[in-house]
Amino acid sequence: MEPRFTRSEYWLLETVVEHELEICALVDDDLELCLNKKGHGLTRTSLIETLYRLLSSGLIYAKNEATGFISTAEQIELALDEPKRWVGVPVDERKGTYYGLTQEGGAQWEAFAAPDWEKYITASFQLADDGEYEMWELVCGDKDWRKADKDWHHPIQNWLEEYIDAMCFYNQKELFLKSIAWDSVTPWQATYWKQLDGGHSVRFRCRDKSGEGNSKPPYPPWGRYFYQTWYVWQ
């Protein structure tokens, strides 16, 4: 049977599908801007009650970096009042409280959201030692998944190739084709709570060319387009 969630319960679960979130961020004035989606719409009291309900049901966990796991409504309330990590807090004193999905919470989210993990993509990059180039790595469950969009204006490519093409186009990156290297990942830790049997990775090098007089193209944000394809309920 499909799980039943209130809108706010689902919002709190869906928000931490890919990454844990600092609890104090839930009352941040810039929450919607930072997450690029509508907020939870809860009052402070309702937010504490909802988080505590999810915590008591075993669907989420909450953990302070200094003191460990928390389990009470009072501790949640204290966590909401913690300072932002980036505002006036010395690095060695940043001991935030985060929440994330438990395995049961992840399973219930999956039962409701119907994710297709073969379309899920993770991306990471680092600057080369000289600071001129970016070294990227993308991982996807199925690199041969192909779009069903018959109106796509480029020749058919595999899923990761299309992602790279869109990413470089919109963000004005010059891709060095000779740097592309494919590999397999077995097993693949797709998120902090979800491990898959395997995935396919691609590494490549590119550089920023946005400062060369190029205007940003009138193209929708590439990340949002690909993001919307891998599970039903956003």
XYZ file of N, CA and C in Angstrom:
702
model
N 0.839 -1.192 0.000
C 0.000 0.000 0.000
C 0.881 1.252 0.000
N 0.501 2.238 -0.819
C 1.266 3.472 -0.910
C 1.210 4.246 0.400
N 2.353 4.739 0.883
C 2.349 5.507 2.136
C 1.500 6.768 2.003
N 1.001 7.245 3.132
C 0.237 8.489 3.160
C 1.013 9.521 3.967
N 1.265 10.656 3.352
C 1.968 11.735 4.018
C 1.152 13.010 3.893
N 1.273 13.888 4.881
C 0.773 15.239 4.705
C 1.724 15.954 3.744
N 1.287 17.083 3.201
C 2.150 17.824 2.284
C 3.456 18.221 2.965
N 3.357 18.667 4.209
C 4.563 19.108 4.914
C 5.479 17.934 5.253
N 4.917 16.785 5.589
C 5.745 15.604 5.856
C 6.516 15.205 4.603
N 5.807 15.173 3.477
C 6.488 14.799 2.233
C 7.552 15.833 1.875
N 7.254 17.105 2.086
C 8.230 18.155 1.786
C 9.511 17.917 2.568
N 9.384 17.617 3.841
C 10.565 17.411 4.683
C 11.337 16.163 4.280
N 10.645 15.114 3.859
C 11.319 13.906 3.397
C 12.003 14.141 2.052
N 11.268 14.707 1.118
C 11.788 14.895 -0.239
C 12.996 15.826 -0.261
N 13.033 16.784 0.639
C 14.110 17.764 0.682
C 15.455 17.130 1.003
N 15.461 16.016 1.719
C 16.735 15.388 2.101
C 16.953 14.051 1.389
N 16.343 13.876 0.241
C 16.549 12.646 -0.522
C 18.002 12.504 -0.948
N 18.610 13.595 -1.404
C 19.978 13.519 -1.906
C 21.031 13.895 -0.866
N 20.707 14.843 0.001
C 21.688 15.323 0.980
C 20.988 15.644 2.294
N 21.716 15.456 3.393
C 21.206 15.906 4.684
C 21.059 17.430 4.663
N 20.241 17.954 5.579
C 20.037 19.392 5.666
C 20.169 19.837 7.110
N 20.819 20.971 7.300
C 20.935 21.536 8.630
C 19.548 21.986 9.095
N 19.135 21.598 10.281
C 17.780 21.880 10.751
C 17.508 23.378 10.839
N 18.498 24.159 11.241
C 18.270 25.602 11.351
C 17.947 26.244 10.008
N 18.321 25.588 8.910
C 18.015 26.124 7.583
C 16.513 26.141 7.314
N 15.758 25.323 8.030
C 14.321 25.228 7.807
C 13.570 26.486 8.226
N 14.206 27.352 9.005
C 13.583 28.619 9.387
C 14.361 29.799 8.815
N 15.178 29.536 7.814
C 15.966 30.582 7.178
C 15.078 31.399 6.239
N 15.250 32.716 6.246
C 14.475 33.572 5.350
C 14.752 33.275 3.879
N 15.935 32.751 3.584
C 16.316 32.470 2.202
C 16.145 30.995 1.826
N 15.319 30.276 2.580
C 15.179 28.840 2.344
C 14.736 28.529 0.916
N 13.710 29.200 0.427
C 13.197 28.906 -0.907
C 14.238 29.215 -1.977
N 14.957 30.292 -1.798
C 16.000 30.653 -2.754
C 17.123 29.623 -2.757
N 17.537 29.192 -1.564
C 18.638 28.222 -1.463
C 18.255 26.860 -2.033
N 17.005 26.446 -1.812
C 16.568 25.130 -2.280
C 15.950 25.176 -3.668
N 15.673 26.362 -4.166
C 15.063 26.541 -5.468
C 13.712 25.818 -5.569
N 12.894 25.959 -4.516
C 11.550 25.405 -4.536
C 10.727 26.075 -3.446
N 9.426 25.873 -3.508
C 8.544 26.433 -2.491
C 8.896 25.877 -1.125
N 8.682 26.692 -0.096
C 9.000 26.269 1.258
C 7.963 25.335 1.846
N 8.202 24.913 3.072
C 7.312 23.951 3.719
C 6.002 24.581 4.183
N 5.969 25.900 4.369
C 4.736 26.584 4.741
C 4.268 26.348 6.159
N 5.148 25.855 7.023
C 4.774 25.539 8.397
C 5.143 26.669 9.352
N 4.326 26.842 10.364
C 4.727 27.712 11.460
C 5.842 27.022 12.240
N 6.508 27.761 13.086
C 7.586 27.171 13.882
C 7.067 26.017 14.732
N 5.919 26.207 15.369
C 5.350 25.151 16.217
C 5.010 23.913 15.394
N 4.377 24.112 14.228
C 4.006 22.978 13.376
C 5.232 22.281 12.810
N 6.275 23.063 12.521
C 7.518 22.475 12.009
C 8.141 21.553 13.049
N 8.203 22.005 14.289
C 8.749 21.167 15.358
C 7.915 19.901 15.516
N 6.592 20.040 15.508
C 5.698 18.884 15.662
C 5.873 17.894 14.521
N 6.004 18.406 13.304
C 6.132 17.525 12.139
C 7.476 16.816 12.131
N 8.545 17.541 12.425
C 9.853 16.903 12.509
C 9.879 15.831 13.601
N 9.283 16.139 14.726
C 9.265 15.178 15.829
C 8.451 13.941 15.451
N 7.354 14.138 14.740
C 6.528 13.007 14.304
C 7.317 12.096 13.353
N 8.034 12.684 12.418
C 8.842 11.890 11.491
C 9.991 11.196 12.217
N 10.568 11.901 13.189
C 11.660 11.339 13.976
C 11.162 10.160 14.814
N 10.020 10.330 15.463
C 9.459 9.270 16.308
C 9.011 8.068 15.488
N 8.635 8.306 14.222
C 8.185 7.219 13.348
C 9.352 6.472 12.711
N 10.558 6.935 12.955
C 11.728 6.260 12.394
C 11.974 6.552 10.933
N 11.371 7.631 10.398
C 11.545 7.958 8.983
C 12.722 8.899 8.752
N 13.092 9.658 9.774
C 14.272 10.514 9.697
C 15.114 10.317 10.947
N 16.351 10.757 10.875
C 17.205 10.856 12.050
C 17.687 12.299 12.128
N 18.113 12.711 13.276
C 18.696 14.037 13.466
C 19.930 13.873 14.339
N 20.997 14.526 13.948
C 22.265 14.323 14.654
C 23.045 15.619 14.761
N 23.503 15.918 15.967
C 24.363 17.064 16.198
C 25.814 16.623 16.044
N 26.609 17.442 15.387
C 27.997 17.070 15.113
C 28.826 16.914 16.379
N 28.410 17.574 17.456
C 29.182 17.507 18.696
C 28.640 16.478 19.676
N 27.316 16.407 19.804
C 26.722 15.592 20.867
C 26.052 14.318 20.386
N 25.893 14.151 19.076
C 25.298 12.919 18.567
C 23.815 13.056 18.257
N 23.135 11.925 18.199
C 21.733 11.884 17.785
C 20.834 12.590 18.798
N 19.790 13.238 18.294
C 18.787 13.852 19.157
C 17.460 13.137 18.954
N 16.562 13.237 19.941
C 15.337 12.448 19.870
C 14.108 13.138 20.440
N 14.241 14.364 20.914
C 13.106 15.018 21.552
C 12.711 16.293 20.820
N 11.464 16.716 21.054
C 10.979 17.965 20.459
C 11.776 19.158 20.981
N 12.185 19.105 22.226
C 12.965 20.192 22.812
C 14.313 20.336 22.105
N 14.934 19.219 21.783
C 16.216 19.265 21.082
C 16.042 19.798 19.652
N 14.932 19.451 19.011
C 14.649 19.985 17.676
C 14.514 21.497 17.742
N 13.804 21.988 18.763
C 13.615 23.425 18.906
C 14.951 24.134 19.106
N 15.812 23.556 19.901
C 17.138 24.138 20.093
C 17.936 24.151 18.786
N 17.781 23.087 17.991
C 18.493 23.000 16.720
C 18.044 24.084 15.747
N 16.759 24.441 15.804
C 16.256 25.506 14.933
C 16.915 26.848 15.239
N 17.375 27.016 16.458
C 17.977 28.289 16.872
C 19.489 28.323 16.697
N 20.065 27.272 16.178
C 21.508 27.266 15.960
C 21.883 28.290 14.885
N 23.068 28.894 14.986
C 23.478 29.878 13.967
C 23.793 29.196 12.652
N 23.603 29.944 11.583
C 24.007 29.434 10.283
C 25.504 29.150 10.300
N 25.905 28.154 9.580
C 27.320 27.772 9.564
C 28.200 28.865 8.990
N 27.652 29.692 8.095
C 28.483 30.663 7.402
C 28.362 32.079 7.968
N 27.681 32.248 9.091
C 27.483 33.595 9.629
C 28.141 33.727 11.005
N 29.289 34.351 11.058
C 29.922 34.730 12.308
C 30.245 33.604 13.266
N 30.457 32.406 12.748
C 30.780 31.282 13.625
C 32.160 30.755 13.245
N 33.131 30.768 14.155
C 34.460 30.235 13.842
C 34.374 28.798 13.361
N 35.253 28.450 12.429
C 35.219 27.119 11.814
C 35.261 26.010 12.856
N 36.109 26.159 13.878
C 36.258 25.082 14.861
C 35.089 25.007 15.843
N 34.123 25.939 15.741
C 32.964 25.906 16.627
C 31.671 25.552 15.890
N 31.771 25.215 14.630
C 30.580 24.906 13.843
C 30.129 23.477 14.123
N 29.163 23.340 14.979
C 28.658 22.027 15.362
C 27.150 22.000 15.122
N 26.774 21.924 13.864
C 25.370 21.991 13.502
C 24.628 20.684 13.722
N 23.316 20.762 13.654
C 22.443 19.589 13.757
C 21.755 19.372 12.419
N 21.916 18.198 11.877
C 21.387 17.856 10.569
C 20.295 16.800 10.705
N 19.450 16.724 9.674
C 18.519 15.596 9.618
C 18.603 14.946 8.243
N 18.249 13.686 8.196
C 18.292 12.945 6.935
C 17.343 11.767 6.989
N 17.244 11.060 5.882
C 16.365 9.894 5.792
C 17.013 8.676 6.417
N 16.225 7.916 7.174
C 16.646 6.582 7.584
C 16.388 5.634 6.415
N 16.808 4.386 6.536
C 16.510 3.416 5.489
C 15.001 3.247 5.316
N 14.263 3.240 6.422
C 12.806 3.123 6.340
C 12.202 4.373 5.703
N 12.713 5.534 6.068
C 12.232 6.767 5.455
C 12.501 6.791 3.964
N 13.680 6.334 3.564
C 14.001 6.252 2.142
C 13.084 5.290 1.407
N 12.807 4.150 2.027
C 11.925 3.159 1.396
C 10.513 3.710 1.222
N 10.021 4.428 2.228
C 8.677 4.993 2.122
C 8.631 6.128 1.106
N 9.691 6.916 1.042
C 9.745 7.954 0.014
C 9.736 7.309 -1.374
N 10.505 6.240 -1.554
C 10.547 5.545 -2.843
C 9.172 5.003 -3.224
N 8.459 4.427 -2.263
C 7.143 3.856 -2.546
C 6.168 4.920 -3.028
N 6.357 6.149 -2.571
C 5.465 7.236 -2.957
C 5.950 7.947 -4.223
N 7.229 8.233 -4.291
C 7.763 9.066 -5.375
C 8.099 8.292 -6.635
N 8.203 6.962 -6.548
C 8.492 6.101 -7.702
C 9.734 6.562 -8.478
N 10.897 6.624 -7.834
C 12.100 7.064 -8.545
C 12.584 6.018 -9.542
N 13.194 6.480 -10.613
C 13.879 5.617 -11.566
C 15.366 5.865 -11.381
N 16.012 5.031 -10.596
C 17.403 5.275 -10.242
C 18.336 5.191 -11.446
N 17.909 4.579 -12.539
C 18.766 4.530 -13.717
C 18.928 5.906 -14.358
N 18.039 6.836 -14.023
C 18.129 8.181 -14.578
C 18.758 9.165 -13.590
N 19.159 8.687 -12.438
C 19.725 9.572 -11.424
C 21.187 9.867 -11.754
N 21.589 11.111 -11.621
C 22.955 11.542 -11.936
C 23.550 12.272 -10.742
N 24.766 11.920 -10.382
C 25.519 12.708 -9.408
C 26.658 13.406 -10.135
N 27.015 14.584 -9.660
C 28.068 15.370 -10.308
C 28.976 15.981 -9.254
N 30.255 15.961 -9.515
C 31.229 16.607 -8.623
C 32.380 17.130 -9.470
N 33.061 18.158 -8.958
C 34.202 18.689 -9.709
C 35.209 19.298 -8.750
N 36.400 19.471 -9.246
C 37.440 20.174 -8.516
C 38.297 20.932 -9.527
N 38.927 21.994 -9.054
C 39.797 22.769 -9.922
C 41.145 22.082 -10.063
N 41.707 22.178 -11.236
C 43.062 21.678 -11.445
C 44.034 22.514 -10.627
N 45.240 22.002 -10.440
C 46.227 22.695 -9.611
C 46.507 24.114 -10.091
N 46.452 24.327 -11.393
C 46.727 25.660 -11.913
C 45.508 26.565 -11.857
N 44.350 26.033 -11.455
C 43.137 26.824 -11.324
C 42.470 27.180 -12.629
N 43.036 26.733 -13.740
C 42.494 27.118 -15.047
C 41.410 26.166 -15.530
N 41.504 24.912 -15.137
C 40.582 23.906 -15.640
C 39.751 23.296 -14.511
N 38.605 22.792 -14.867
C 37.743 22.067 -13.942
C 37.775 20.587 -14.306
N 37.921 19.742 -13.310
C 37.910 18.296 -13.513
C 36.580 17.765 -12.980
N 35.741 17.254 -13.857
C 34.402 16.799 -13.484
C 34.307 15.277 -13.473
N 33.422 14.782 -12.601
C 33.039 13.360 -12.640
C 31.527 13.274 -12.481
N 30.871 12.582 -13.400
C 29.440 12.331 -13.342
C 29.224 10.828 -13.250
N 28.214 10.432 -12.494
C 27.865 9.016 -12.378
C 26.364 8.877 -12.607
N 25.987 7.873 -13.383
C 24.581 7.629 -13.702
C 24.317 6.134 -13.637
N 23.090 5.767 -13.284
C 22.753 4.352 -13.194
C 22.808 3.639 -14.527
N 22.411 4.318 -15.596
C 22.381 3.688 -16.911
C 22.818 4.705 -17.948
N 24.047 4.625 -18.384
C 24.549 5.609 -19.333
C 23.928 5.449 -20.713
N 23.265 4.349 -20.983
C 22.675 4.133 -22.300
C 21.202 4.471 -22.360
N 20.644 5.009 -21.228
C 19.240 5.412 -21.270
C 19.086 6.528 -22.280
N 18.056 6.462 -23.136
C 17.887 7.449 -24.184
C 16.570 8.186 -24.036
N 16.612 9.462 -24.343
C 15.422 10.291 -24.236
C 14.341 9.819 -25.209
N 13.084 9.959 -24.787
C 11.957 9.609 -25.635
C 11.439 10.824 -26.404
N 12.087 11.963 -26.242
C 11.648 13.194 -26.887
C 12.016 13.165 -28.369
N 11.004 13.026 -29.223
C 11.256 12.927 -30.654
C 11.629 14.270 -31.275
N 11.388 15.357 -30.551
C 11.675 16.686 -31.083
C 13.065 17.180 -30.705
N 13.849 16.321 -30.027
C 15.201 16.732 -29.631
C 16.006 17.103 -30.868
N 16.641 18.275 -30.838
C 17.239 18.823 -32.053
C 18.660 18.351 -32.306
N 19.233 17.559 -31.422
C 20.563 17.013 -31.652
C 20.451 15.535 -32.027
N 21.479 14.990 -32.649
C 21.482 13.535 -32.869
C 21.349 12.802 -31.540
N 20.756 11.629 -31.574
C 20.538 10.858 -30.347
C 21.868 10.600 -29.653
N 21.909 10.910 -28.367
C 23.089 10.666 -27.548
C 22.658 9.862 -26.333
N 23.628 9.299 -25.631
C 23.222 8.659 -24.387
C 22.981 9.732 -23.333
N 22.407 9.294 -22.223
C 21.892 10.224 -21.204
C 22.978 11.124 -20.636
N 24.115 10.551 -20.291
C 25.181 11.359 -19.720
C 25.780 12.322 -20.740
N 25.867 11.903 -22.000
C 26.375 12.804 -23.025
C 25.451 14.015 -23.197
N 24.159 13.774 -23.139
C 23.212 14.884 -23.246
C 23.337 15.824 -22.045
N 23.524 15.240 -20.886
C 23.684 16.044 -19.666
C 24.912 16.937 -19.779
N 26.043 16.364 -20.207
C 27.279 17.126 -20.355
C 27.102 18.226 -21.402
N 26.469 17.883 -22.514
C 26.249 18.844 -23.583
C 25.448 20.041 -23.081
N 24.365 19.761 -22.359
C 23.513 20.833 -21.839
C 24.240 21.639 -20.766
N 24.953 20.957 -19.893
C 25.680 21.623 -18.817
C 26.710 22.599 -19.363
N 27.487 22.156 -20.331
C 28.537 23.006 -20.889
C 27.948 24.152 -21.704
N 26.865 23.886 -22.395
C 26.245 24.930 -23.213
C 25.702 26.048 -22.337
N 24.908 25.692 -21.338
C 24.253 26.717 -20.530
C 25.244 27.451 -19.633
N 26.232 26.750 -19.105
C 27.181 27.357 -18.178
C 28.457 27.853 -18.851
N 28.450 27.866 -20.201
C 29.569 28.418 -20.955
C 30.892 27.750 -20.575
N 30.922 26.423 -20.752
C 32.139 25.662 -20.498
C 32.674 25.109 -21.818
N 33.972 25.132 -21.957
C 34.603 24.496 -23.102
C 35.042 23.095 -22.703
N 34.472 22.104 -23.359
C 34.760 20.701 -23.046
C 35.921 20.207 -23.890
N 36.886 19.542 -23.247
C 38.014 18.946 -23.961
C 37.682 17.479 -24.233
N 37.300 17.223 -25.471
C 36.795 15.905 -25.837
C 37.800 14.790 -25.561
N 39.079 15.074 -25.761
C 40.095 14.039 -25.567
C 40.263 13.657 -24.099
N 39.701 14.458 -23.201
C 39.846 14.167 -21.772
C 38.752 13.224 -21.263
N 37.742 12.930 -22.070
C 36.605 12.130 -21.622
C 37.038 10.680 -21.379
N 36.716 10.171 -20.208
C 37.065 8.790 -19.855
C 35.879 8.132 -19.157
N 35.450 6.988 -19.675
C 34.308 6.261 -19.112
C 34.792 5.143 -18.205
N 33.989 4.818 -17.199
C 34.344 3.739 -16.278
C 33.059 3.207 -15.649
N 33.166 2.125 -14.916
C 32.022 1.577 -14.187
C 32.289 1.682 -12.688
N 31.206 1.782 -11.913
C 31.284 1.891 -10.460
C 30.445 0.777 -9.858
N 31.073 -0.120 -9.105
C 30.365 -1.267 -8.528
C 30.853 -1.531 -7.111
N 29.962 -1.454 -6.103
C 28.613 -0.880 -6.155
C 28.692 0.638 -6.233
N 27.535 1.269 -6.370
C 27.487 2.735 -6.467
C 26.691 3.298 -5.298
N 27.339 4.112 -4.461
C 26.664 4.787 -3.362
C 26.032 6.048 -3.931
N 24.804 5.913 -4.425
C 24.143 7.008 -5.139
C 23.847 8.193 -4.220
N 23.336 7.922 -3.028
C 23.115 8.964 -2.023
C 23.639 8.446 -0.695
N 23.542 9.255 0.343
C 24.054 8.838 1.649
C 23.291 7.650 2.220
N 22.071 7.380 1.714
C 21.263 6.276 2.247
C 20.959 5.196 1.205
N 21.270 5.438 -0.061
C 20.887 4.522 -1.137
C 22.110 4.008 -1.876
N 22.289 2.679 -1.829
C 23.361 2.053 -2.592
C 22.753 1.203 -3.701
N 23.308 1.338 -4.913
C 22.853 0.577 -6.068
C 23.925 -0.428 -6.474
N 23.521 -1.435 -7.235
C 24.468 -2.476 -7.634
C 25.637 -1.906 -8.430
N 25.350 -0.928 -9.266
C 26.428 -0.353 -10.056
C 25.973 0.873 -10.809
N 26.935 1.602 -11.345
C 26.656 2.783 -12.143
C 27.760 2.974 -13.158
N 27.609 3.995 -13.977
C 28.587 4.317 -15.005
C 29.086 5.735 -14.778
N 30.389 5.909 -14.793
C 30.958 7.225 -14.544
C 31.650 7.751 -15.793
N 31.712 9.072 -15.876
C 32.467 9.719 -16.942
C 33.242 10.873 -16.316
N 34.510 10.955 -16.651
C 35.364 12.040 -16.180
C 35.787 12.873 -17.381
N 35.869 14.176 -17.186
C 36.281 15.042 -18.288
C 36.825 16.357 -17.733
N 37.505 17.082 -18.607
C 38.095 18.356 -18.252
C 37.441 19.455 -19.077
N 37.208 20.591 -18.453
C 36.651 21.721 -19.187
C 37.157 23.009 -18.565
N 36.905 24.114 -19.231
C 37.301 25.411 -18.693
C 36.172 26.414 -18.901
N 36.154 27.419 -18.058
C 35.132 28.454 -18.125
C 35.464 29.426 -19.255
N 34.504 29.641 -20.134
C 34.718 30.607 -21.216
C 33.704 31.751 -21.161
N 33.045 31.920 -20.002
C 32.027 32.953 -19.874
C 32.618 34.360 -19.895
N 33.918 34.476 -19.608
C 34.548 35.788 -19.598
C 35.139 36.197 -20.924
N 34.810 35.490 -21.974
C 35.386 35.762 -23.284
C 34.417 36.530 -24.179
N 33.550 37.313 -23.553
C 32.598 38.096 -24.340
C 31.377 37.323 -24.775
N 31.206 36.130 -24.249
C 30.043 35.321 -24.608
C 28.864 35.707 -23.729
N 27.723 35.896 -24.331
C 26.501 36.144 -23.553
C 25.861 34.823 -23.199
N 25.196 34.772 -22.047
C 24.583 33.527 -21.601
C 23.425 33.165 -22.532
N 23.379 31.966 -23.040
C 22.341 31.593 -24.006
C 20.962 31.523 -23.367
N 19.925 31.787 -24.182
C 18.549 31.702 -23.669
C 18.102 30.252 -23.583
N 18.590 29.556 -22.590
C 18.379 28.114 -22.463
C 17.922 27.822 -21.046
N 16.929 26.991 -20.855
C 16.460 26.718 -19.494
C 17.536 26.052 -18.656
N 17.533 26.261 -17.344
C 18.556 25.640 -16.485
C 18.644 24.140 -16.715
N 19.800 23.689 -17.168
C 19.970 22.277 -17.530
C 19.742 21.348 -16.352
N 20.163 21.749 -15.164
C 20.030 20.865 -14.007
C 18.584 20.554 -13.697
N 17.712 21.566 -13.777
C 16.312 21.350 -13.454
C 15.657 20.400 -14.439
N 16.013 20.521 -15.722
C 15.419 19.642 -16.729
C 15.726 18.175 -16.427
N 16.984 17.865 -16.196
C 17.362 16.482 -15.941
C 16.852 16.016 -14.578
N 16.820 16.944 -13.623
C 16.383 16.602 -12.275
C 14.942 16.107 -12.260
N 14.095 16.673 -13.129
C 12.683 16.345 -13.106
C 12.359 14.973 -13.681
N 13.317 14.310 -14.236
C 13.016 13.075 -14.961
C 13.122 11.808 -14.120
N 13.739 11.861 -12.951
C 14.063 10.598 -12.299
C 13.108 10.200 -11.177
N 12.215 11.077 -10.762
C 11.148 10.623 -9.871
C 9.907 11.473 -10.062
N 8.787 10.932 -9.633
C 7.482 11.484 -10.010
C 7.114 12.735 -9.235
N 7.232 12.672 -7.902
C 6.713 13.757 -7.062
C 7.832 14.654 -6.594
N 7.891 15.863 -7.136
C 8.926 16.836 -6.777
C 8.420 17.709 -5.615
